[in-house]
Coordinates of C-alpha atoms in Angstrom, one line a residue:
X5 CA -161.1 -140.5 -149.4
X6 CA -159.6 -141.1 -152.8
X7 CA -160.5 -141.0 -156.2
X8 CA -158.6 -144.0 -157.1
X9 CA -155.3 -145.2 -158.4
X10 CA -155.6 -145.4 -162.3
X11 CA -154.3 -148.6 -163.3
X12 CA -154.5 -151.0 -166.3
X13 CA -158.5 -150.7 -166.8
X14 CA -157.7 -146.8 -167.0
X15 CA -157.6 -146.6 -170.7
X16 CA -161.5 -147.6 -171.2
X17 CA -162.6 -144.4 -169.7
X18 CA -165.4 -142.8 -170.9
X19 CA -165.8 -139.5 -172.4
X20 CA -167.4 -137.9 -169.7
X21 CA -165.0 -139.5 -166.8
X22 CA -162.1 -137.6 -168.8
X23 CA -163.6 -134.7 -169.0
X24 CA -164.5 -135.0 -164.9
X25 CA -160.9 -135.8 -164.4
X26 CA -159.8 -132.9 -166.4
X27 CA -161.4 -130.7 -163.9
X28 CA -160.6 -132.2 -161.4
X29 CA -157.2 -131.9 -162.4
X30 CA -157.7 -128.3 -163.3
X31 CA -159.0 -127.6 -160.2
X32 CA -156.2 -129.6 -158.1
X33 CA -153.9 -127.3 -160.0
X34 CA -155.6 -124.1 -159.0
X35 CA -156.0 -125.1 -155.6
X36 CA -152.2 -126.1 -155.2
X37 CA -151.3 -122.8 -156.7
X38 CA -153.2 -120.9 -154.4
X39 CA -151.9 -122.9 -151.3
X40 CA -148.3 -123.3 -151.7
X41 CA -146.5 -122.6 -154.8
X42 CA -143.4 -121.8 -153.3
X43 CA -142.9 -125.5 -151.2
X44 CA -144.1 -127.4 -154.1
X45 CA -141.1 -125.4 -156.4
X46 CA -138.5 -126.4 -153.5
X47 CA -140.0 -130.4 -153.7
X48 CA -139.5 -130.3 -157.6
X49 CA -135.9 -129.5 -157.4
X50 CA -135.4 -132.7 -155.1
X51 CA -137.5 -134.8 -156.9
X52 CA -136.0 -134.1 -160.2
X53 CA -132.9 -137.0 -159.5
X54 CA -135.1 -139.8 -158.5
X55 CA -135.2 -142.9 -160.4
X56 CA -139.1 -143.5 -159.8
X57 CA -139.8 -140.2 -161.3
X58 CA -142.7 -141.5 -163.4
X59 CA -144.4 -143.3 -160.2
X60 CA -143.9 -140.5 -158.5
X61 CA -145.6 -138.5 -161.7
X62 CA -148.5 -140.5 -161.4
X63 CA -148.8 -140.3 -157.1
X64 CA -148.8 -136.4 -158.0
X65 CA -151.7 -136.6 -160.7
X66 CA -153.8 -138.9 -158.4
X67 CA -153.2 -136.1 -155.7
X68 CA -154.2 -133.9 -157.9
X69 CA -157.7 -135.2 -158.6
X70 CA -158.5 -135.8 -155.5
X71 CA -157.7 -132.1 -154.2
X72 CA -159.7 -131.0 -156.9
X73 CA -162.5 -133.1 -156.6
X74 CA -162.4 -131.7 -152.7
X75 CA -162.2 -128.5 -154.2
X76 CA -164.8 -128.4 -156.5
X77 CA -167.0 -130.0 -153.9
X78 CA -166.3 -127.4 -151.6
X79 CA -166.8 -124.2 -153.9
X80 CA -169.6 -126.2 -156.2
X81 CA -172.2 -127.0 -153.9
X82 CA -175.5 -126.1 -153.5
X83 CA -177.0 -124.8 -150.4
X84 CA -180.0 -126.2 -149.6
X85 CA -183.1 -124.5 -150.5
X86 CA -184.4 -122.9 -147.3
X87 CA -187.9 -121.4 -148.8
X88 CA -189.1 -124.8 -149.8
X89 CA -187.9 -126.5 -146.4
X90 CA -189.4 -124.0 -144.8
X91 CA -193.1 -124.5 -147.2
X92 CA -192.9 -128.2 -146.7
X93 CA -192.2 -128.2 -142.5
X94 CA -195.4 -125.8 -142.7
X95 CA -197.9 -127.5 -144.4
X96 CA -196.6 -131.0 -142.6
X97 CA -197.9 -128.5 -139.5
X98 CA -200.7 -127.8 -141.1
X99 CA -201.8 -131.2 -142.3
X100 CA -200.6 -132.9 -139.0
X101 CA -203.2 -129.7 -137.2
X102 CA -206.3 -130.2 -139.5
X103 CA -206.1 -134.3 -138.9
X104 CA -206.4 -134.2 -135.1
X105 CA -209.6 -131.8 -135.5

């Protein structure tokens, strides 16, 4: 389950895959902020004298789109349309019916 490391072929992106990344990122933010603001402030402060700060930058934004991907998934998605399930089981009853007459 992950949206993938961006690595050297990362700079070719297209337009459209920035702009799904952006709210992805977006999203991740808002769904961190909501979860646990406080924890993630008490991480920063340890993080803050590493040496691998920038790998550790770029774990975070990968973490970041793939929360919000899962976020956007989970508040972005259509239900199912029950009326026209409902239309198409009955006249697959109906047709099934008027073929063993």
């Amino acid at each position: 389950m992950s949206v993938g490391k961006s690595g050297s072929g990362s700079d070719r992106r297209s337009g459209s895959d920035l702009g799904t990344e952006a709210v992805y990122l977006a999203a991740g933010l808002a769904d961190l902020a909501l979860s646990g603001a406080g924890s993630v402030l008490r991480g920063l402060r340890g993080a803050l004298g590493r040496s691998d700060l920038a790998e550790l930058a770029q774990d975070g934004e990968d973490d970041l789109k793939v929360r919000g991907r899962l976020a956007v998934e989970r508040y972005a998605s259509v239900p199912e349309p029950h009326l026209e399930l409902l239309a198409q089981r009955a006249a697959a009853r109906l047709g099934a019916r008027d073929a063993s007459r």
